[in-house]
PDB file of C-alpha atoms in Angstrom:
ATOM      1  CA  MET A   4      -7.146  20.161  76.071  1.00  0.00           C
ATOM      2  CA  GLN A   5      -6.075  23.280  78.173  1.00  0.00           C
ATOM      3  CA  GLN A   6      -2.383  24.337  77.670  1.00  0.00           C
ATOM      4  CA  GLU A   7      -0.611  24.402  80.720  1.00  0.00           C
ATOM      5  CA  GLU A   8       1.942  26.648  81.728  1.00  0.00           C
ATOM      6  CA  GLY A   9       5.438  25.084  81.027  1.00  0.00           C
ATOM      7  CA  LEU A  10       4.806  22.754  78.138  1.00  0.00           C
ATOM      8  CA  GLY A  11       6.734  23.626  75.420  1.00  0.00           C
ATOM      9  CA  ASN A  12       7.715  27.416  76.430  1.00  0.00           C
ATOM     10  CA  GLY A  13      11.286  27.510  76.688  1.00  0.00           C
ATOM     11  CA  ILE A  14      11.546  25.890  80.475  1.00  0.00           C
ATOM     12  CA  SER A  15      11.461  21.971  79.693  1.00  0.00           C
ATOM     13  CA  SER A  16      14.010  19.767  79.848  1.00  0.00           C
ATOM     14  CA  PRO A  17      15.068  18.361  76.177  1.00  0.00           C
ATOM     15  CA  VAL A  18      15.549  15.069  75.484  1.00  0.00           C
ATOM     16  CA  LYS A  19      19.014  14.740  74.462  1.00  0.00           C
ATOM     17  CA  ILE A  20      18.984  11.021  72.958  1.00  0.00           C
ATOM     18  CA  SER A  21      15.708   9.430  72.555  1.00  0.00           C
ATOM     19  CA  VAL A  22      15.322   5.467  71.958  1.00  0.00           C
ATOM     20  CA  GLN A  23      14.121   6.471  68.401  1.00  0.00           C
ATOM     21  CA  GLU A  24      17.534   8.367  67.595  1.00  0.00           C
ATOM     22  CA  LEU A  25      19.307   5.519  69.202  1.00  0.00           C
ATOM     23  CA  VAL A  26      17.873   3.114  66.730  1.00  0.00           C
ATOM     24  CA  ARG A  27      18.432   5.249  63.957  1.00  0.00           C
ATOM     25  CA  SER A  28      22.263   5.822  64.602  1.00  0.00           C
ATOM     26  CA  ASP A  29      23.084   2.229  65.712  1.00  0.00           C
ATOM     27  CA  ALA A  30      20.143  -0.530  65.465  1.00  0.00           C
ATOM     28  CA  LYS A  31      22.473  -3.425  66.739  1.00  0.00           C
ATOM     29  CA  ASN A  32      23.628  -2.132  69.761  1.00  0.00           C
ATOM     30  CA  VAL A  33      21.590  -1.306  72.900  1.00  0.00           C
ATOM     31  CA  PRO A  34      22.892   0.644  75.855  1.00  0.00           C
ATOM     32  CA  GLU A  35      23.616  -0.625  78.818  1.00  0.00           C
ATOM     33  CA  ARG A  36      20.922   0.974  81.127  1.00  0.00           C
ATOM     34  CA  TYR A  37      18.275  -0.585  78.743  1.00  0.00           C
ATOM     35  CA  ILE A  38      19.255  -4.329  79.174  1.00  0.00           C
ATOM     36  CA  ARG A  39      17.628  -6.041  81.564  1.00  0.00           C
ATOM     37  CA  ASN A  40      18.888  -8.589  83.892  1.00  0.00           C
ATOM     38  CA  PRO A  41      18.415 -12.333  82.570  1.00  0.00           C
ATOM     39  CA  ASP A  42      15.731 -13.159  85.225  1.00  0.00           C
ATOM     40  CA  ASN A  43      13.635 -10.267  84.360  1.00  0.00           C
ATOM     41  CA  ARG A  44      13.320 -10.848  80.503  1.00  0.00           C
ATOM     42  CA  PRO A  45      10.488 -12.645  78.811  1.00  0.00           C
ATOM     43  CA  LYS A  46      10.918 -16.142  78.516  1.00  0.00           C
ATOM     44  CA  SER A  47       9.646 -18.455  75.793  1.00  0.00           C
ATOM     45  CA  SER A  48       8.086 -20.665  78.834  1.00  0.00           C
ATOM     46  CA  GLU A  49       5.614 -17.768  79.715  1.00  0.00           C
ATOM     47  CA  ILE A  50       4.540 -16.500  76.401  1.00  0.00           C
ATOM     48  CA  ARG A  51       1.132 -18.099  75.417  1.00  0.00           C
ATOM     49  CA  LEU A  52       0.389 -17.079  71.656  1.00  0.00           C
ATOM     50  CA  VAL A  53      -3.614 -16.599  71.054  1.00  0.00           C
ATOM     51  CA  SER A  54      -5.187 -15.620  68.005  1.00  0.00           C
ATOM     52  CA  ASP A  55      -7.466 -12.537  67.558  1.00  0.00           C
ATOM     53  CA  ASP A  56     -10.299 -14.963  68.181  1.00  0.00           C
ATOM     54  CA  ASP A  57      -9.643 -16.217  71.776  1.00  0.00           C
ATOM     55  CA  VAL A  58      -9.436 -12.880  73.154  1.00  0.00           C
ATOM     56  CA  PRO A  59     -12.575 -11.498  74.608  1.00  0.00           C
ATOM     57  CA  VAL A  60     -14.733  -9.192  72.683  1.00  0.00           C
ATOM     58  CA  ILE A  61     -17.150  -6.859  74.529  1.00  0.00           C
ATOM     59  CA  ASP A  62     -19.794  -4.868  72.630  1.00  0.00           C
ATOM     60  CA  PHE A  63     -19.944  -1.553  74.325  1.00  0.00           C
ATOM     61  CA  SER A  64     -23.247  -0.926  72.692  1.00  0.00           C
ATOM     62  CA  LEU A  65     -24.840  -3.505  74.452  1.00  0.00           C
ATOM     63  CA  LEU A  66     -23.370  -2.733  77.942  1.00  0.00           C
ATOM     64  CA  ALA A  67     -24.742   0.696  77.247  1.00  0.00           C
ATOM     65  CA  ARG A  68     -28.132  -0.933  77.030  1.00  0.00           C
ATOM     66  CA  GLY A  69     -27.587  -2.733  80.542  1.00  0.00           C
ATOM     67  CA  ASP A  70     -27.619  -6.140  78.301  1.00  0.00           C
ATOM     68  CA  GLU A  71     -27.293  -8.595  81.193  1.00  0.00           C
ATOM     69  CA  ASP A  72     -25.333 -11.453  78.789  1.00  0.00           C
ATOM     70  CA  GLU A  73     -22.739  -8.905  77.759  1.00  0.00           C
ATOM     71  CA  ARG A  74     -22.352  -8.002  81.346  1.00  0.00           C
ATOM     72  CA  LYS A  75     -21.925 -11.689  82.166  1.00  0.00           C
ATOM     73  CA  LYS A  76     -19.196 -11.744  79.477  1.00  0.00           C
ATOM     74  CA  LEU A  77     -17.298  -8.793  80.624  1.00  0.00           C
ATOM     75  CA  ASP A  78     -17.488 -10.672  84.125  1.00  0.00           C
ATOM     76  CA  VAL A  79     -15.624 -13.358  82.934  1.00  0.00           C
ATOM     77  CA  ALA A  80     -13.156 -11.519  80.972  1.00  0.00           C
ATOM     78  CA  CYS A  81     -12.115  -9.694  83.749  1.00  0.00           C
ATOM     79  CA  GLN A  82     -11.742 -12.556  86.112  1.00  0.00           C
ATOM     80  CA  GLU A  83     -10.263 -14.900  83.657  1.00  0.00           C
ATOM     81  CA  TRP A  84      -8.102 -12.649  81.348  1.00  0.00           C
ATOM     82  CA  GLY A  85      -7.593  -9.001  82.877  1.00  0.00           C
ATOM     83  CA  PHE A  86      -8.227  -7.184  79.514  1.00  0.00           C
ATOM     84  CA  PHE A  87     -10.371  -7.590  76.308  1.00  0.00           C
ATOM     85  CA  GLN A  88     -11.420  -6.049  73.016  1.00  0.00           C
ATOM     86  CA  ILE A  89     -14.243  -3.592  72.801  1.00  0.00           C
ATOM     87  CA  ILE A  90     -16.158  -3.003  69.415  1.00  0.00           C
ATOM     88  CA  ASN A  91     -19.114  -0.630  68.601  1.00  0.00           C
ATOM     89  CA  HIS A  92     -17.605   1.952  71.087  1.00  0.00           C
ATOM     90  CA  GLY A  93     -18.761   5.027  68.723  1.00  0.00           C
ATOM     91  CA  ALA A  94     -14.949   6.214  68.299  1.00  0.00           C
ATOM     92  CA  GLU A  95     -14.465   4.221  65.176  1.00  0.00           C
ATOM     93  CA  GLU A  96     -13.526   7.280  62.773  1.00  0.00           C
ATOM     94  CA  ALA A  97     -11.363   9.066  65.789  1.00  0.00           C
ATOM     95  CA  ILE A  98      -8.828   6.117  66.606  1.00  0.00           C
ATOM     96  CA  PRO A  99      -7.447   6.309  62.881  1.00  0.00           C
ATOM     97  CA  LYS A 100      -6.753   9.765  63.145  1.00  0.00           C
ATOM     98  CA  MET A 101      -5.425   9.678  66.378  1.00  0.00           C
ATOM     99  CA  LYS A 102      -2.990   6.898  65.157  1.00  0.00           C
ATOM    100  CA  ALA A 103      -2.094   9.144  62.262  1.00  0.00           C
ATOM    101  CA  ALA A 104      -1.297  12.024  64.234  1.00  0.00           C
ATOM    102  CA  VAL A 105       0.915  10.135  66.809  1.00  0.00           C
ATOM    103  CA  ILE A 106       2.845   8.936  63.736  1.00  0.00           C
ATOM    104  CA  ASP A 107       3.403  12.144  62.406  1.00  0.00           C
ATOM    105  CA  PHE A 108       4.413  13.528  65.622  1.00  0.00           C
ATOM    106  CA  TYR A 109       7.231  10.989  66.265  1.00  0.00           C
ATOM    107  CA  ASP A 110       8.235  11.551  62.437  1.00  0.00           C
ATOM    108  CA  LEU A 111       9.185  14.901  63.488  1.00  0.00           C
ATOM    109  CA  PRO A 112      12.920  15.661  63.952  1.00  0.00           C
ATOM    110  CA  LEU A 113      14.026  15.558  67.498  1.00  0.00           C
ATOM    111  CA  SER A 114      14.867  19.314  67.795  1.00  0.00           C
ATOM    112  CA  GLU A 115      11.001  19.855  66.747  1.00  0.00           C
ATOM    113  CA  LYS A 116       9.531  17.138  69.342  1.00  0.00           C
ATOM    114  CA  ASN A 117      11.789  18.847  71.882  1.00  0.00           C
ATOM    115  CA  LYS A 118       9.811  22.016  71.664  1.00  0.00           C
ATOM    116  CA  TYR A 119       7.072  19.925  73.451  1.00  0.00           C
ATOM    117  CA  ALA A 120       9.460  18.424  76.230  1.00  0.00           C
ATOM    118  CA  MET A 121       8.316  17.274  79.665  1.00  0.00           C
ATOM    119  CA  PRO A 122       9.332  20.156  82.067  1.00  0.00           C
ATOM    120  CA  PRO A 123      10.976  18.876  85.266  1.00  0.00           C
ATOM    121  CA  ASP A 124       8.099  19.935  87.489  1.00  0.00           C
ATOM    122  CA  TYR A 125       5.223  18.971  85.321  1.00  0.00           C
ATOM    123  CA  PHE A 126       4.082  15.577  84.186  1.00  0.00           C
ATOM    124  CA  GLU A 127       2.951  16.398  80.744  1.00  0.00           C
ATOM    125  CA  GLY A 128       4.899  16.244  77.480  1.00  0.00           C
ATOM    126  CA  TYR A 129       7.566  14.533  75.010  1.00  0.00           C
ATOM    127  CA  SER A 130      10.032  12.440  77.235  1.00  0.00           C
ATOM    128  CA  GLN A 131      12.038   9.077  77.781  1.00  0.00           C
ATOM    129  CA  ASP A 132      11.209   6.775  80.453  1.00  0.00           C
ATOM    130  CA  ASN A 133      12.193   8.763  83.638  1.00  0.00           C
ATOM    131  CA  LYS A 134      12.927   5.715  86.192  1.00  0.00           C
ATOM    132  CA  VAL A 135      15.143   6.942  88.944  1.00  0.00           C
ATOM    133  CA  GLY A 136      17.952   4.933  90.890  1.00  0.00           C
ATOM    134  CA  GLU A 137      19.262   1.528  89.852  1.00  0.00           C
ATOM    135  CA  ARG A 138      16.006   0.907  87.770  1.00  0.00           C
ATOM    136  CA  LYS A 139      16.453  -0.129  84.117  1.00  0.00           C
ATOM    137  CA  ARG A 140      15.171   1.990  81.684  1.00  0.00           C
ATOM    138  CA  ASP A 141      12.162   0.822  79.326  1.00  0.00           C
ATOM    139  CA  TRP A 142      12.806   0.755  75.715  1.00  0.00           C
ATOM    140  CA  TYR A 143      10.382   3.553  74.510  1.00  0.00           C
ATOM    141  CA  ASP A 144       9.932   7.549  74.059  1.00  0.00           C
ATOM    142  CA  ILE A 145       6.535   8.938  75.349  1.00  0.00           C
ATOM    143  CA  LEU A 146       4.368  11.660  74.823  1.00  0.00           C
ATOM    144  CA  TRP A 147       2.182  12.559  77.743  1.00  0.00           C
ATOM    145  CA  LEU A 148      -1.066  14.323  76.919  1.00  0.00           C
ATOM    146  CA  LEU A 149      -3.389  15.117  80.032  1.00  0.00           C
ATOM    147  CA  THR A 150      -6.814  15.571  79.487  1.00  0.00           C
ATOM    148  CA  MET A 151      -9.801  16.307  82.093  1.00  0.00           C
ATOM    149  CA  PRO A 152      -9.652  16.767  84.817  1.00  0.00           C
ATOM    150  CA  PRO A 153      -6.604  18.816  84.691  1.00  0.00           C
ATOM    151  CA  HIS A 154      -5.064  17.369  87.984  1.00  0.00           C
ATOM    152  CA  SER A 155      -4.629  13.826  86.124  1.00  0.00           C
ATOM    153  CA  ARG A 156      -1.636  11.987  86.091  1.00  0.00           C
ATOM    154  CA  ASN A 157       0.225   8.872  85.244  1.00  0.00           C
ATOM    155  CA  THR A 158      -1.879   5.641  86.591  1.00  0.00           C
ATOM    156  CA  LYS A 159       0.514   2.949  85.328  1.00  0.00           C
ATOM    157  CA  TYR A 160       0.107   1.161  88.552  1.00  0.00           C
ATOM    158  CA  TRP A 161      -3.466   1.766  88.887  1.00  0.00           C
ATOM    159  CA  PRO A 162      -4.507  -1.023  91.211  1.00  0.00           C
ATOM    160  CA  LEU A 163      -7.637  -2.659  89.651  1.00  0.00           C
ATOM    161  CA  THR A 164      -7.106  -5.872  91.729  1.00  0.00           C
ATOM    162  CA  SER A 165      -7.877  -3.832  94.681  1.00  0.00           C
ATOM    163  CA  TRP A 166     -11.146  -2.736  93.758  1.00  0.00           C
ATOM    164  CA  SER A 167     -12.493  -6.159  93.024  1.00  0.00           C
ATOM    165  CA  ASN A 168     -11.126  -7.515  96.220  1.00  0.00           C
ATOM    166  CA  GLY A 169      -8.760  -9.812  94.056  1.00  0.00           C
ATOM    167  CA  LYS A 170     -11.599 -11.232  91.995  1.00  0.00           C
ATOM    168  CA  TYR A 171     -10.601  -9.439  88.748  1.00  0.00           C
ATOM    169  CA  LYS A 172      -7.019  -9.664  87.207  1.00  0.00           C
ATOM    170  CA  GLY A 173      -4.885  -6.424  87.029  1.00  0.00           C
ATOM    171  CA  LEU A 174      -2.141  -7.041  84.662  1.00  0.00           C
ATOM    172  CA  GLU A 175       1.504  -5.901  84.234  1.00  0.00           C
ATOM    173  CA  HIS A 176       1.784  -4.204  80.843  1.00  0.00           C
ATOM    174  CA  ARG A 177       4.933  -5.388  79.057  1.00  0.00           C
ATOM    175  CA  VAL A 178       5.651  -6.131  75.429  1.00  0.00           C
ATOM    176  CA  VAL A 179       8.270  -7.809  74.023  1.00  0.00           C
ATOM    177  CA  ALA A 180       9.958  -5.574  71.258  1.00  0.00           C
ATOM    178  CA  ASN A 181       9.679  -6.082  67.649  1.00  0.00           C
ATOM    179  CA  VAL A 182      13.214  -5.948  65.790  1.00  0.00           C
ATOM    180  CA  GLU A 183      11.697  -5.373  62.289  1.00  0.00           C
ATOM    181  CA  LYS A 184       9.534  -2.475  62.950  1.00  0.00           C
ATOM    182  CA  PRO A 185       8.753   0.440  65.590  1.00  0.00           C
ATOM    183  CA  ARG A 186       5.627   0.166  67.555  1.00  0.00           C
ATOM    184  CA  ILE A 187       2.991   2.761  68.681  1.00  0.00           C
ATOM    185  CA  SER A 188       0.832   2.197  72.015  1.00  0.00           C
ATOM    186  CA  VAL A 189      -2.084   4.800  72.490  1.00  0.00           C
ATOM    187  CA  ILE A 190      -2.958   4.425  76.382  1.00  0.00           C
ATOM    188  CA  SER A 191      -5.783   6.223  78.095  1.00  0.00           C
ATOM    189  CA  PHE A 192      -5.761   6.436  81.677  1.00  0.00           C
ATOM    190  CA  VAL A 193      -8.727   7.054  84.442  1.00  0.00           C
ATOM    191  CA  ILE A 194      -7.519   8.855  87.578  1.00  0.00           C
ATOM    192  CA  PRO A 195      -9.130   9.483  90.917  1.00  0.00           C
ATOM    193  CA  SER A 196      -8.080  12.529  92.841  1.00  0.00           C
ATOM    194  CA  ASP A 197      -5.017  11.993  95.244  1.00  0.00           C
ATOM    195  CA  GLU A 198      -7.214  11.978  98.422  1.00  0.00           C
ATOM    196  CA  ALA A 199      -9.359   9.145  96.942  1.00  0.00           C
ATOM    197  CA  GLU A 200      -9.328   5.743  99.066  1.00  0.00           C
ATOM    198  CA  LEU A 201      -8.822   2.677  97.398  1.00  0.00           C
ATOM    199  CA  ASN A 202     -11.294   0.171  98.760  1.00  0.00           C
ATOM    200  CA  PRO A 203     -12.788  -2.922  97.339  1.00  0.00           C
ATOM    201  CA  LEU A 204     -16.451  -2.518  95.636  1.00  0.00           C
ATOM    202  CA  LYS A 205     -19.163  -3.289  97.762  1.00  0.00           C
ATOM    203  CA  THR A 206     -20.486  -5.616  95.456  1.00  0.00           C
ATOM    204  CA  MET A 207     -16.951  -7.772  95.473  1.00  0.00           C
ATOM    205  CA  VAL A 208     -17.267  -8.308  99.447  1.00  0.00           C
ATOM    206  CA  ASP A 209     -19.396 -11.094 101.107  1.00  0.00           C
ATOM    207  CA  ASP A 210     -19.114 -13.355 103.836  1.00  0.00           C
ATOM    208  CA  ASP A 211     -17.466 -16.041 101.447  1.00  0.00           C
ATOM    209  CA  HIS A 212     -15.173 -13.278 100.019  1.00  0.00           C
ATOM    210  CA  PRO A 213     -14.112 -11.107 102.852  1.00  0.00           C
ATOM    211  CA  PRO A 214     -11.762  -7.913 102.151  1.00  0.00           C
ATOM    212  CA  ILE A 215      -8.262  -8.822 101.434  1.00  0.00           C
ATOM    213  CA  TYR A 216      -7.140  -5.547 100.990  1.00  0.00           C
ATOM    214  CA  LYS A 217      -6.484  -2.711 103.525  1.00  0.00           C
ATOM    215  CA  ASN A 218      -9.100   0.015 103.506  1.00  0.00           C
ATOM    216  CA  GLY A 219      -8.537   3.456 103.491  1.00  0.00           C
ATOM    217  CA  VAL A 220      -5.323   3.800 101.369  1.00  0.00           C
ATOM    218  CA  LYS A 221      -5.326   6.892  99.656  1.00  0.00           C
ATOM    219  CA  TYR A 222      -4.149   6.921  96.063  1.00  0.00           C
ATOM    220  CA  ILE A 223      -1.587   9.323  96.475  1.00  0.00           C
ATOM    221  CA  ASP A 224       0.268   7.216  98.961  1.00  0.00           C
ATOM    222  CA  TYR A 225       0.033   4.245  96.704  1.00  0.00           C
ATOM    223  CA  LEU A 226       1.440   6.286  93.730  1.00  0.00           C
ATOM    224  CA  LEU A 227       4.445   7.388  95.775  1.00  0.00           C
ATOM    225  CA  TYR A 228       5.029   4.065  96.735  1.00  0.00           C
ATOM    226  CA  ALA A 229       4.695   2.738  93.516  1.00  0.00           C
ATOM    227  CA  ASN A 230       7.163   5.285  91.801  1.00  0.00           C
ATOM    228  CA  THR A 231      10.008   5.084  94.339  1.00  0.00           C
ATOM    229  CA  LYS A 232      10.356   1.563  93.877  1.00  0.00           C
ATOM    230  CA  GLU A 233      14.456   1.132  93.052  1.00  0.00           C
ATOM    231  CA  THR A 234      14.836  -1.966  91.098  1.00  0.00           C
ATOM    232  CA  GLU A 235      13.435  -3.373  88.149  1.00  0.00           C
ATOM    233  CA  GLU A 236      12.374  -6.213  90.132  1.00  0.00           C
ATOM    234  CA  ASP A 237       9.589  -4.399  91.820  1.00  0.00           C
ATOM    235  CA  LYS A 238       6.955  -5.152  89.407  1.00  0.00           C
ATOM    236  CA  TYR A 239       3.071  -4.392  89.553  1.00  0.00           C
ATOM    237  CA  VAL A 240       2.388  -7.334  91.938  1.00  0.00           C
ATOM    238  CA  ASN A 241       4.489  -6.302  94.353  1.00  0.00           C
ATOM    239  CA  ASN A 242       2.902  -2.847  94.445  1.00  0.00           C
ATOM    240  CA  ILE A 243      -0.539  -4.468  94.923  1.00  0.00           C
ATOM    241  CA  GLU A 244       0.960  -6.244  97.950  1.00  0.00           C
ATOM    242  CA  TYR A 245       1.633  -2.780  99.421  1.00  0.00           C
ATOM    243  CA  LEU A 246      -1.912  -2.401  99.938  1.00  0.00           C
ATOM    244  CA  LYS A 247      -1.987  -5.424 102.260  1.00  0.00           C
ATOM    245  CA  ARG A 248       0.325  -3.953 104.654  1.00  0.00           C
ATOM    246  CA  GLU A 249       0.317  -0.937 106.963  1.00  0.00           C
ATOM    247  CA  ILE A 250       1.703   2.066 105.937  1.00  0.00           C
TER     248      ILE A 250
END
């Protein structure tokens, strides 16, 4: 990864109090800015427990060889689940090393992590949830490390649903906090250029499935819309609805 000017060079914005430090100092009380409204909290009626055997498993090595049965399994997983587990992907040795590196970073003192704090004008480095306005903050600390291409940016609201013309599920990433131990997620995003237009794939549109999303919405316009929502109730689904309306 190429080192960009501004990351860890003294012009970044240090994290004053991280979620990690809040837990270490007072594990029983949560600051108001992190407490969600009751209507926006996970409900037991909305949570369906599944076993590991239930989650779709896709063999990437078969996909790479063009296996038709595996392609059909992927199609079903995208329609019915919106996520799946991949095996035989070729990164089996790298994943444990990546997890260990993440744990080592967060075990550093706050002063050391702040050497890599996210600058105010660049989307890379160590930071907290940076929501604006009245939005409640999420209970996490984050380390953004951009890979190729250099202009990559956050795709938390990447509209997969519009690509598939509503056929494939695009899920909101939401996790219930574990009160017993910390949780680590390592997420890789695939990002288009700012000027890329978000249109359904041609294979997802026919006479029986006409386009339901507006053609020609630029990725940068969608991203700006999603990142300027002011309240915690403005979720992913509402951002997708934006693609059905005129800008």
